[in-house]
Coordinates of C-alpha atoms (C1' of nucleotides) in Angstrom, one line a residue:
Chain A
X1324 CA 0.0 0.0 0.1
X1325 CA 1.2 3.4 -0.8
X1326 CA 1.1 6.0 1.9
X1327 CA 0.0 9.2 0.4
X1328 CA 0.3 11.1 3.5
X1329 CA 3.9 11.2 4.8
X1330 CA 4.2 11.5 8.5
X1331 CA 6.5 14.4 9.5
X1332 CA 7.4 14.9 13.1
X1333 CA 6.0 18.2 14.2
X1334 CA 9.0 20.1 15.5
X1335 CA 7.3 21.7 18.5
X1336 CA 4.5 19.3 19.6
X1337 CA 6.1 16.1 18.4
X1338 CA 2.8 14.8 17.0
X1339 CA 2.7 13.4 13.5
X1340 CA 1.5 15.9 10.9
X1341 CA -0.3 14.6 7.8
X1342 CA 1.3 16.0 4.8
X1343 CA -0.7 15.3 1.6
X1344 CA 1.1 14.6 -1.7
X1345 CA -0.9 14.4 -5.0
X1346 CA 2.0 12.8 -6.8
X1347 CA 2.1 10.0 -4.4
X1348 CA -1.6 9.5 -4.3
X1349 CA -3.3 6.7 -6.1
X1350 CA -6.2 8.9 -6.9
X1351 CA -4.6 11.5 -8.8
X1352 CA -6.2 10.5 -12.1
X1353 CA -9.6 10.8 -10.6
X1354 CA -9.2 13.9 -8.5
X1355 CA -8.3 17.5 -9.0
X1356 CA -4.7 17.1 -10.2
X1357 CA -5.9 15.0 -13.2
X1358 CA -4.0 15.6 -16.3
X1359 CA -1.3 17.8 -14.6
X1360 CA 2.4 17.2 -15.3
X1361 CA 4.8 16.7 -12.4
X1362 CA 5.8 20.3 -12.1
X1363 CA 2.3 21.6 -11.8
X1364 CA 1.3 18.8 -9.5
X1365 CA 4.2 19.9 -7.3
X1366 CA 2.8 23.5 -7.2
X1367 CA -0.6 22.1 -6.3
X1368 CA 1.0 20.1 -3.5
X1369 CA 2.4 23.3 -2.1
X1370 CA -0.9 24.8 -1.5
X1371 CA -2.6 21.8 -0.2
X1372 CA -2.9 22.0 3.5
X1373 CA -2.7 19.3 6.1
X1374 CA -4.8 16.3 5.9
X1375 CA -7.6 15.8 8.2
X1376 CA -9.0 12.6 9.8
X1377 CA -12.8 12.7 10.3
X1378 CA -14.2 9.8 12.2
X1379 CA -17.5 8.2 11.6
X1380 CA -20.6 10.5 12.1
X1381 CA -18.4 13.5 12.6
X1382 CA -19.0 16.6 10.4
X1383 CA -16.4 18.0 8.1
X1384 CA -18.4 21.2 7.8
X1385 CA -21.8 22.4 8.8
X1386 CA -24.3 24.4 7.0
X1387 CA -23.6 28.1 7.7
X1388 CA -19.9 27.5 8.3
X1389 CA -17.7 30.1 6.6
X1390 CA -16.1 28.9 3.5
X1391 CA -12.4 28.4 3.4
X1392 CA -11.5 25.2 1.8
X1393 CA -12.5 22.6 -0.6
X1394 CA -11.9 19.0 0.5
X1395 CA -10.7 16.1 -1.5
X1396 CA -11.7 12.8 -0.1
X1397 CA -8.5 10.7 0.3
X1398 CA -10.3 7.6 1.6
X1399 CA -13.7 6.9 3.2
X1400 CA -17.2 8.0 2.4
X1401 CA -19.3 11.1 3.2
X1402 CA -22.9 12.2 2.8
X1403 CA -24.0 15.7 2.2
X1404 CA -27.2 16.7 3.9
X1405 CA -29.3 19.8 3.2
X1406 CA -31.9 21.1 5.7
X1407 CA -34.9 22.9 4.3
X1408 CA -35.9 25.9 6.4
X1409 CA -38.8 23.8 7.6
X1410 CA -36.4 21.5 9.2
X1411 CA -36.6 18.4 7.1
X1412 CA -33.3 17.1 5.8
X1413 CA -32.4 15.7 2.4
X1414 CA -29.3 13.9 1.6
X1415 CA -28.1 15.3 -1.7
X1416 CA -25.3 12.9 -2.3
X1417 CA -22.9 10.3 -1.2
X1418 CA -19.3 11.0 -1.9
X1419 CA -16.4 8.7 -2.2
X1420 CA -12.6 8.7 -2.4
X1421 CA -11.3 11.2 -5.2
X1422 CA -14.3 13.3 -5.0
X1423 CA -14.5 16.9 -4.0
X1424 CA -16.6 18.4 -1.2
X1425 CA -17.7 21.9 -0.6
X1426 CA -18.4 23.4 -4.0
X1427 CA -21.7 24.5 -3.1
X1428 CA -20.3 27.0 -0.7
X1429 CA -18.5 29.1 -3.3
X1430 CA -21.5 31.0 -4.2
X1431 CA -22.1 32.7 -0.9
X1432 CA -18.9 32.1 1.1
X1433 CA -20.6 29.8 3.6
X1434 CA -21.6 26.2 3.4
X1435 CA -25.1 25.2 2.4
X1436 CA -25.2 21.8 3.8
X1437 CA -23.5 19.4 6.3
X1438 CA -20.8 17.0 5.2
X1439 CA -20.9 14.0 7.4
X1440 CA -18.4 11.0 7.4
X1441 CA -20.1 7.6 6.9
X1442 CA -17.0 5.9 8.3
X1443 CA -13.6 6.9 9.5
X1444 CA -12.1 9.0 6.6
X1445 CA -9.5 11.3 5.6
X1446 CA -9.5 14.3 3.4
X1447 CA -7.1 16.8 1.9
X1448 CA -7.7 20.4 2.7
X1449 CA -7.6 22.9 -0.4
X1450 CA -7.6 26.5 0.5
X1451 CA -9.9 27.9 -2.1
X1452 CA -8.3 31.3 -2.3
X1453 CA -4.9 29.9 -3.0
X1454 CA -6.3 27.5 -5.6
X1455 CA -7.8 30.5 -7.4
X1456 CA -4.4 32.2 -7.4
X1457 CA -2.9 29.0 -8.9
X1458 CA -5.7 29.0 -11.6
X1459 CA -4.0 32.0 -13.4
X1460 CA -0.8 30.0 -13.7
X1461 CA -2.1 26.6 -14.6
X1462 CA -4.8 26.8 -17.2
X1463 CA -5.1 23.1 -17.3
X1464 CA -5.9 23.0 -13.6
X1465 CA -8.6 25.6 -14.1
X1466 CA -10.2 23.9 -17.0
X1467 CA -10.3 20.7 -15.0
X1468 CA -11.8 22.4 -12.0
X1469 CA -14.6 23.6 -14.3
X1470 CA -15.2 20.2 -15.5
X1471 CA -15.5 19.0 -12.0
X1472 CA -18.0 21.7 -11.1
X1473 CA -19.9 21.0 -14.3
X1474 CA -19.9 17.3 -13.5
X1475 CA -21.5 18.1 -10.1
X1476 CA -24.2 20.0 -11.9
X1477 CA -24.9 17.1 -14.3
X1478 CA -25.0 14.7 -11.5
X1479 CA -27.4 16.7 -9.5
X1480 CA -29.6 16.9 -12.5
X1481 CA -29.6 13.3 -12.9
X1482 CA -30.8 12.9 -9.4
X1483 CA -33.6 15.4 -10.2
X1484 CA -34.5 13.0 -13.1
X1485 CA -34.6 10.2 -10.7
X1486 CA -36.7 11.9 -8.0
X1487 CA -39.0 13.5 -10.5
X1488 CA -39.7 10.6 -13.0
X1489 CA -38.8 7.3 -11.7
X1490 CA -40.7 4.9 -9.5
X1491 CA -39.4 3.2 -6.4
X1492 CA -38.0 0.1 -8.2
X1493 CA -36.3 2.2 -10.8
X1494 CA -34.7 4.6 -8.3
X1495 CA -33.3 1.7 -6.3
X1496 CA -31.9 0.1 -9.4
X1497 CA -30.3 3.2 -10.6
X1498 CA -28.9 3.7 -7.2
X1499 CA -27.3 0.4 -7.1
X1500 CA -25.9 0.7 -10.7
X1501 CA -24.5 4.1 -9.8
X1502 CA -22.6 2.8 -6.8
X1503 CA -21.5 -0.2 -8.9
X1504 CA -20.0 1.9 -11.6
X1505 CA -18.2 4.3 -9.2
X1506 CA -16.6 1.5 -7.4
X1507 CA -15.6 0.0 -10.8
X1508 CA -13.9 3.3 -11.6
X1509 CA -11.9 3.1 -8.4
X1510 CA -10.7 -0.4 -9.2
X1511 CA -13.0 -2.2 -6.8
X1512 CA -15.5 -4.9 -7.6
X1513 CA -18.6 -3.6 -9.3
X1514 CA -20.7 -6.4 -8.0
X1515 CA -19.6 -6.8 -4.4
X1516 CA -19.5 -4.1 -2.0
X1517 CA -20.7 -2.7 1.3
X1518 CA -23.3 -0.1 1.8
X1519 CA -21.6 2.6 3.9
X1520 CA -24.9 4.3 4.6
X1521 CA -27.9 3.1 6.5
X1522 CA -31.1 2.1 5.0
X1523 CA -32.5 5.3 6.3
X1524 CA -29.9 7.3 4.5
X1525 CA -30.6 5.5 1.2
X1526 CA -34.3 6.1 1.7
X1527 CA -33.9 9.7 2.3
X1528 CA -31.6 10.1 -0.6
X1529 CA -34.0 8.4 -3.0
X1530 CA -37.0 10.1 -1.6
X1531 CA -38.4 6.8 -0.2
X1532 CA -39.1 5.5 3.3
X1533 CA -36.9 3.1 5.2
X1534 CA -39.6 0.5 4.9
X1535 CA -39.7 0.8 1.1
X1536 CA -35.9 0.3 0.9
X1537 CA -36.3 -2.8 3.0
X1538 CA -39.0 -4.2 0.8
X1539 CA -37.1 -3.3 -2.4
X1540 CA -34.0 -5.2 -1.0
X1541 CA -36.2 -8.2 -0.2
X1542 CA -37.9 -8.1 -3.6
X1543 CA -34.7 -7.8 -5.5
X1544 CA -33.2 -10.7 -3.5
X1545 CA -36.3 -12.9 -4.1
X1546 CA -36.0 -12.1 -7.9
X1547 CA -32.4 -13.3 -7.7
X1548 CA -30.9 -10.0 -8.8
X1549 CA -28.9 -9.3 -5.6
X1550 CA -27.9 -11.1 -2.4
X1551 CA -27.7 -9.0 0.8
X1552 CA -26.5 -9.7 4.2
X1553 CA -26.8 -6.5 6.3
X1554 CA -24.7 -3.9 4.6
X1555 CA -22.9 -6.4 2.4
X1556 CA -24.3 -6.6 -1.1
X1557 CA -23.6 -8.8 -4.0
X1558 CA -25.1 -7.9 -7.4
X1559 CA -26.0 -11.1 -9.2
X1560 CA -27.6 -9.7 -12.2
X1561 CA -26.1 -6.3 -13.2
X1562 CA -27.5 -6.2 -16.7
X1563 CA -31.0 -6.6 -15.3
X1564 CA -30.6 -3.9 -12.8
X1565 CA -29.3 -1.6 -15.5
X1566 CA -32.2 -2.5 -17.7
X1567 CA -34.6 -1.5 -14.8
X1568 CA -32.7 1.6 -14.0
X1569 CA -32.7 2.6 -17.8
X1570 CA -36.4 2.4 -17.4
X1571 CA -39.8 1.7 -18.0
X1572 CA -40.9 1.0 -21.5
X1573 CA -37.9 -1.0 -22.5
X1574 CA -37.8 -3.0 -19.3
X1575 CA -41.7 -3.7 -19.5
X1576 CA -41.2 -5.0 -23.0
X1577 CA -38.6 -7.5 -22.3
X1578 CA -40.3 -8.4 -19.1
X1579 CA -43.6 -9.2 -20.6
X1580 CA -42.2 -10.2 -24.0
X1581 CA -44.9 -8.2 -25.6
X1582 CA -44.9 -6.4 -28.9
X1583 CA -41.3 -6.7 -29.6
X1584 CA -42.2 -5.3 -33.1
X1585 CA -43.3 -1.8 -32.4
X1586 CA -40.4 0.5 -31.8
X1587 CA -39.9 0.6 -28.0
X1588 CA -38.8 4.1 -27.8
X1589 CA -42.0 5.5 -28.8
X1590 CA -42.8 9.1 -27.9
X1591 CA -44.3 9.7 -24.5
Chain B
X381 CA -36.1 51.3 -23.1
X382 CA -32.6 50.9 -23.5
X383 CA -31.4 48.9 -26.4
X384 CA -28.5 46.7 -25.3
X385 CA -27.9 45.3 -28.8
X386 CA -26.8 48.1 -31.2
X387 CA -27.7 47.3 -34.8
X388 CA -24.7 47.4 -37.0
X389 CA -25.0 47.2 -40.8
X390 CA -23.2 44.1 -42.0
X391 CA -20.9 45.4 -44.7
X392 CA -21.4 42.5 -47.0
X393 CA -24.9 41.3 -46.6
X394 CA -26.6 44.4 -45.5
X395 CA -28.6 42.6 -42.7
X396 CA -28.5 43.9 -39.2
X397 CA -26.1 42.2 -36.9
X398 CA -26.8 42.1 -33.3
X399 CA -23.8 43.4 -31.3
X400 CA -24.1 42.8 -27.5
X401 CA -22.8 45.2 -24.9
X402 CA -22.7 44.4 -21.3
X403 CA -22.1 47.9 -20.4
X404 CA -25.4 49.0 -22.0
X405 CA -27.3 46.1 -20.7
X406 CA -29.7 46.6 -17.8
X407 CA -28.9 43.2 -16.5
X408 CA -25.2 43.5 -15.9
X409 CA -25.6 43.4 -12.2
X410 CA -27.3 40.2 -12.2
X411 CA -25.3 38.5 -15.0
X412 CA -21.7 37.4 -15.6
X413 CA -20.2 40.9 -15.6
X414 CA -21.3 41.7 -12.2
X415 CA -18.9 43.7 -10.2
X416 CA -16.5 44.4 -13.1
X417 CA -15.2 47.8 -13.6
X418 CA -15.7 49.6 -17.1
X419 CA -12.3 48.6 -18.4
X420 CA -12.9 44.9 -17.6
X421 CA -16.4 45.0 -18.8
X422 CA -15.1 46.3 -22.2
X423 CA -12.8 43.3 -22.4
X424 CA -15.6 41.0 -21.7
X425 CA -17.6 42.7 -24.4
X426 CA -14.9 42.0 -26.9
X427 CA -15.2 38.3 -26.7
X428 CA -19.0 38.1 -26.6
X429 CA -20.3 37.0 -29.9
X430 CA -23.3 38.2 -31.7
X431 CA -26.6 37.9 -30.1
X432 CA -29.1 35.3 -31.2
X433 CA -32.9 35.5 -31.5
X434 CA -34.6 32.2 -30.5
X435 CA -38.1 32.0 -31.2
X436 CA -40.7 30.1 -29.1
X437 CA -40.3 26.3 -28.9
X438 CA -36.9 26.6 -30.8
X439 CA -34.0 24.9 -29.3
X440 CA -30.9 26.9 -28.4
X441 CA -29.0 23.7 -28.1
X442 CA -29.7 20.0 -28.0
X443 CA -28.4 17.1 -26.0
X444 CA -25.3 15.8 -27.6
X445 CA -24.5 19.1 -29.3
X446 CA -20.7 19.9 -29.0
X447 CA -20.1 22.5 -26.5
X448 CA -18.7 25.9 -27.8
X449 CA -20.6 28.7 -26.0
X450 CA -22.3 29.6 -22.8
X451 CA -25.4 31.7 -23.3
X452 CA -26.5 34.6 -21.2
X453 CA -30.2 35.2 -21.5
X454 CA -30.9 38.8 -22.6
X455 CA -34.5 38.6 -22.4
X456 CA -37.2 35.9 -22.6
X457 CA -37.4 32.6 -20.8
X458 CA -36.0 29.0 -21.4
X459 CA -36.5 25.5 -20.0
X460 CA -33.8 22.9 -19.8
X461 CA -34.9 19.3 -20.5
X462 CA -33.1 16.3 -19.7
X463 CA -33.8 12.9 -21.1
X464 CA -33.1 9.7 -19.4
X465 CA -31.9 6.9 -21.5
X466 CA -35.3 5.4 -21.0
X467 CA -36.7 8.2 -23.0
X468 CA -38.7 10.1 -20.3
X469 CA -37.9 13.7 -20.0
X470 CA -37.4 15.8 -17.0
X471 CA -37.4 19.5 -16.9
X472 CA -34.5 20.5 -14.6
X473 CA -35.1 24.3 -14.6
X474 CA -36.7 27.3 -16.0
X475 CA -34.3 30.2 -16.8
X476 CA -35.0 33.8 -17.0
X477 CA -33.2 37.0 -18.2
X478 CA -29.7 37.4 -16.7
X479 CA -29.1 33.7 -16.2
X480 CA -26.5 31.5 -17.8
X481 CA -27.2 28.5 -19.9
X482 CA -24.9 25.7 -20.9
X483 CA -22.8 25.1 -17.8
X484 CA -23.7 21.4 -17.6
X485 CA -21.8 21.0 -20.9
X486 CA -18.4 21.9 -19.5
X487 CA -17.7 18.5 -18.1
X488 CA -17.8 16.5 -21.2
X489 CA -17.7 19.0 -24.1
X490 CA -21.2 18.3 -25.2
X491 CA -24.6 19.4 -23.9
X492 CA -26.4 17.1 -21.5
X493 CA -29.9 18.6 -22.0
X494 CA -32.0 20.5 -24.5
X495 CA -32.5 24.3 -23.9
X496 CA -35.9 25.4 -25.3
X497 CA -37.3 28.8 -25.6
X498 CA -40.5 29.4 -23.8
X499 CA -41.1 32.5 -25.8
X500 CA -39.4 34.6 -28.3
X501 CA -36.0 35.2 -26.6
X502 CA -32.6 36.6 -27.2
X503 CA -29.3 35.4 -25.8
X504 CA -25.8 36.6 -25.8
X505 CA -23.2 34.0 -27.0
X506 CA -20.2 33.6 -24.9
X507 CA -17.3 31.5 -26.5
X508 CA -16.2 29.4 -23.4
X509 CA -12.5 29.0 -24.6
X510 CA -12.1 32.7 -24.9
X511 CA -13.8 33.3 -21.5
X512 CA -11.3 30.8 -20.0
X513 CA -8.4 33.0 -21.5
X514 CA -10.0 36.0 -20.1
X515 CA -10.1 34.5 -16.6
X516 CA -6.4 34.5 -16.1
X517 CA -6.4 38.3 -16.7
X518 CA -9.6 39.2 -14.7
X519 CA -9.7 37.4 -11.4
X520 CA -12.9 39.1 -10.4
X521 CA -14.5 37.6 -13.4
X522 CA -13.3 34.1 -12.7
X523 CA -14.3 34.4 -9.0
X524 CA -17.7 35.5 -10.0
X525 CA -18.1 32.8 -12.7
X526 CA -17.4 30.3 -9.8
X527 CA -20.0 31.8 -7.8
X528 CA -22.5 31.4 -10.6
X529 CA -21.6 27.6 -11.1
X530 CA -21.8 27.1 -7.4
X531 CA -25.2 28.8 -7.3
X532 CA -26.4 26.5 -9.9
X533 CA -25.3 23.5 -7.8
X534 CA -27.1 25.0 -4.8
X535 CA -30.2 25.6 -6.7
X536 CA -30.4 22.1 -8.2
X537 CA -29.8 20.7 -4.6
X538 CA -32.8 22.8 -3.6
X539 CA -34.9 21.2 -6.3
X540 CA -33.7 17.7 -5.0
X541 CA -35.0 18.7 -1.7
X542 CA -38.3 19.7 -3.1
X543 CA -38.6 16.6 -5.1
X544 CA -37.4 14.3 -2.3
X545 CA -39.2 15.6 0.7
X546 CA -42.1 17.8 -0.2
X547 CA -45.7 16.9 -0.8
X548 CA -47.6 18.3 -3.8
X549 CA -49.0 21.4 -2.1
X550 CA -45.7 22.4 -0.7
X551 CA -43.9 21.9 -4.0
X552 CA -46.3 24.0 -5.8
X553 CA -46.2 26.9 -3.2
X554 CA -42.4 26.7 -3.4
X555 CA -42.5 26.9 -7.1
X556 CA -44.6 30.0 -7.0
X557 CA -42.6 31.7 -4.3
X558 CA -39.5 31.0 -6.3
X559 CA -40.8 32.6 -9.4
X560 CA -42.1 35.5 -7.4
X561 CA -38.7 36.2 -5.8
X562 CA -36.9 36.0 -9.1
X563 CA -39.2 38.4 -10.7
X564 CA -38.7 40.7 -7.8
X565 CA -34.9 40.6 -8.1
X566 CA -35.5 41.7 -11.8
X567 CA -37.7 44.6 -10.8
X568 CA -41.0 43.2 -11.8
X569 CA -43.9 42.6 -9.6
X570 CA -43.5 39.7 -7.3
X571 CA -47.2 39.1 -7.1
X572 CA -48.5 39.5 -10.6
X573 CA -46.9 37.8 -13.5
X574 CA -47.5 35.2 -16.3
X575 CA -46.6 31.6 -16.4
X576 CA -44.4 31.3 -19.4
X577 CA -44.6 27.5 -19.3
X578 CA -47.5 25.3 -19.7
X579 CA -49.2 23.3 -16.9
X580 CA -47.5 20.3 -18.4
X581 CA -44.0 21.9 -18.0
X582 CA -44.9 22.8 -14.4
X583 CA -46.0 19.4 -13.5
X584 CA -43.0 17.7 -15.2
X585 CA -40.7 20.1 -13.4
X586 CA -42.4 19.4 -10.0
X587 CA -42.7 15.7 -10.4
X588 CA -46.5 15.9 -10.6
X589 CA -49.1 15.3 -13.3
X590 CA -50.7 18.1 -15.3
X591 CA -54.0 17.2 -13.5
X592 CA -52.4 17.7 -10.1
X593 CA -51.2 21.1 -11.2
X594 CA -54.7 22.0 -12.3
X595 CA -56.2 20.8 -9.0
X596 CA -53.6 22.7 -7.0
X597 CA -54.3 25.9 -8.9
X598 CA -58.0 25.4 -8.1
X599 CA -57.5 24.7 -4.6
X600 CA -55.2 27.7 -4.0
X601 CA -57.7 29.9 -5.8
X602 CA -60.6 28.6 -3.7
X603 CA -58.6 29.3 -0.6
X604 CA -58.1 32.8 -1.8
X605 CA -54.4 32.7 -2.0
X606 CA -54.1 33.3 -5.7
X607 CA -56.3 34.2 -8.6
X608 CA -55.6 32.8 -11.9
X609 CA -56.8 33.4 -15.4
X610 CA -55.0 31.0 -17.9
X611 CA -51.4 31.9 -17.6
X612 CA -51.8 35.1 -15.8
X613 CA -51.5 34.7 -12.1
X614 CA -51.9 37.1 -9.1
X615 CA -50.6 36.0 -5.8
X616 CA -53.0 37.4 -3.2
X617 CA -51.4 36.0 0.0
X618 CA -47.7 35.6 -0.5
X619 CA -46.9 35.2 3.2
X620 CA -49.2 32.2 3.3
X621 CA -47.5 30.6 0.3
X622 CA -44.2 31.2 1.9
X623 CA -45.4 29.5 5.0
X624 CA -46.6 26.5 3.0
X625 CA -43.5 26.3 1.0
X626 CA -41.5 26.5 4.1
X627 CA -43.2 23.5 5.2
X628 CA -45.0 21.0 7.2
X629 CA -44.8 21.4 10.9
X630 CA -44.9 25.1 11.2
X631 CA -47.7 25.3 8.5
X632 CA -49.7 22.6 10.2
X633 CA -49.5 24.3 13.5
X634 CA -50.9 27.5 12.4
X635 CA -53.5 25.8 10.1
X636 CA -54.8 23.8 13.0
X637 CA -54.1 26.1 15.7
X638 CA -52.9 23.3 17.9
X639 CA -50.2 23.3 20.6
X640 CA -48.8 26.7 19.9
X641 CA -46.9 26.3 23.1
X642 CA -44.3 23.7 22.3
X643 CA -41.4 25.0 20.1
X644 CA -42.5 24.3 16.5
X645 CA -39.1 23.8 15.3
X646 CA -38.5 20.5 17.2
X647 CA -35.9 18.1 16.0
X648 CA -37.1 15.6 13.5
Chain C
dC1484 C1' -67.3 25.6 -38.8
dG1485 C1' -64.3 21.9 -37.4
dA1486 C1' -60.1 20.1 -35.6
dA1487 C1' -56.3 20.4 -32.4
dG1488 C1' -54.4 21.8 -28.2
dA1489 C1' -54.5 23.3 -23.4
dG1490 C1' -56.8 22.9 -19.2
dT1491 C1' -60.4 21.5 -15.7
dT1492 C1' -63.0 18.3 -13.2
dG1493 C1' -64.7 13.7 -11.5
dA1494 C1' -64.4 8.7 -10.4
dC1495 C1' -61.4 5.3 -9.5
dC1496 C1' -57.1 2.8 -8.6
dT1497 C1' -52.1 2.1 -7.5
dT1498 C1' -48.0 3.1 -5.2
dA1499 C1' -45.7 4.0 -1.5
dG1500 C1' -46.3 6.0 3.2
dT1501 C1' -47.9 5.1 8.0
dC1502 C1' -48.4 2.5 11.9
dA1503 C1' -47.3 -1.4 14.5
dA1504 C1' -45.3 -5.8 15.8
dT1505 C1' -41.3 -8.3 15.7
dA1506 C1' -36.5 -9.7 14.8
dC1507 C1' -31.8 -9.2 15.1
dC1508 C1' -27.3 -7.2 16.4
dC1509 C1' -24.2 -5.6 19.8
dG1510 C1' -22.4 -3.5 23.7
dT1511 C1' -23.0 -3.0 28.9
dG1512 C1' -23.5 -4.5 33.2
dG1513 C1' -25.3 -7.6 36.8
Chain D
dC827 C1' -22.9 -16.3 31.4
dC828 C1' -27.3 -14.2 30.5
dA829 C1' -30.5 -10.2 30.7
dC830 C1' -31.3 -5.8 29.2
dG831 C1' -31.8 -1.9 26.2
dG832 C1' -31.0 0.8 22.1
dG833 C1' -30.3 1.1 17.4
dT834 C1' -31.3 -0.9 12.9
dA835 C1' -33.8 -3.7 9.9
dT836 C1' -37.8 -6.6 8.3
dT837 C1' -42.6 -7.7 7.5
dG838 C1' -47.6 -7.2 7.5
dA839 C1' -52.0 -4.6 7.5
dC840 C1' -54.1 -0.6 6.3
dT841 C1' -54.4 4.2 4.4
dA842 C1' -53.9 8.3 1.7
dA843 C1' -51.7 11.0 -1.7
dG844 C1' -51.3 11.4 -6.1
dG845 C1' -51.7 9.0 -10.6
dT846 C1' -54.7 7.2 -14.4
dC847 C1' -58.4 7.3 -17.3
dA848 C1' -62.1 9.7 -19.2
dA849 C1' -65.4 13.2 -20.2
dC850 C1' -65.9 17.8 -21.1
dT851 C1' -64.8 22.9 -21.8
dC852 C1' -62.5 26.8 -23.8
dT853 C1' -59.5 28.9 -26.9
dT854 C1' -57.2 29.2 -31.1
dC855 C1' -56.3 28.8 -35.7
dG856 C1' -57.0 27.4 -40.4

DNA sequence: CGAAGAGTTGACCTTAGTCAATACCCGTGG
DNA sequence: CCACGGGTATTGACTAAGGTCAACTCTTCG
């Protein structure tokens, strides 16, 4: 295992200080420094602050906190929770290693949501003002940063699609497929992984109740598409899940084997 | 009325060419050039391409189109439609004058949605590559651009909250209040305006059916909160709508006048 | 005038939420 | 060791919110 944080002895306090290094990090092709040459990556390393350990259930930042840093997740998982003024909370996303936290705060200089660790995790602190200084010297970095922000927008809009259009089964399938592909991109198994979040979190994220999630898990299990043991899940029929996630008409067709003649993608 | 586009005679074709000018535009305090001094605004003007007229129902861009420009809405209204792979469409937003279109396309160099004019409209074309060049010379502009992107993220996440947590009545109230405040910010009446979109569009956006929208309009009318005539709406009780939009517990309280003693904002 | 499109309203039905009982896991302490 | 309690998950029975289907109106446009 590579150790992307080198432990330096703090001269005064004699406690280990975590010093991040993009160059030594296995995620640099997924994360902010993507596409940078060694020289530029070095410059980025210079501004990146000390790493932070965040233990399970701890908040990296809270809604209303002043905005200073973006955070790149080194390892671990987070959820971001928005609170409506009425007090109900909505989980707007689950983030994993290599992803950036805090971009929602740029617009108003304070955070709009809570970021909560789902397990013991570690993040790199990226002072945003220094990052902005760097942008004028490294156009590649700027461009990539814009891609990341834009990606976040696209992702959110896909969730809107999910919440606005899909029925429970489809939402849940889409959720599983999404997790699956993100683990794949990180070099993990796309078919066997653990839920880092509770059923309640999943339900909240998908706009469903905890009971519905439970029932969906059971139903998918009975149908032979997955096997579950607590938070351990094995996807047994990924193509089927993708089909369900993709949606409705097409899935209905194949399910009922009806009218394979007429073009399935008829206008709605 | 100020005319932000000056008509120049095209030397060859002798047709009027629309030349945009931020300095002369009434929206420059809402739009991209916000906070720029005159010199910088001039530099921005230099890169802004010709204006485009988009007539009602026409598409400014389509999903899959290569990404070249961002577009600032000069006047008129747009909707952005995502298509799921399954073919169902979801309207992810309604945009009005002073807002930027196309930011979702930065991540992959092609557009992820269709932008459709809800009425005859006009946009300024902003070549993104030239804008990025400008960023290194005008940090203020870059910073503001980041705020705009971040705002888009926040806004999308608020819609997620709406779709994930709110019930029909609350969604619709939130929708009305949102429109109201955006018109206010543009100097229009916050209580009397026209829907630029059909009931179907509203329903699609809010994750409800057209029939539900119709019923909600009727019910709000009967309760005396609004008056509607086709697409003309007058908000008669904005505070009430805000209360409903804000949500649940608080609204329930006042509605039923029950237990005004216990703190309404109890933990969920 | 007739046809098409948009909107309204009513009757009925389905999906997922609510409520409640129960199971299971795990850490604590007698 | 087992009992206890709290958090988490599963399952069932019932309900309600909103979807579906259908009839009808109104407006617009050719």
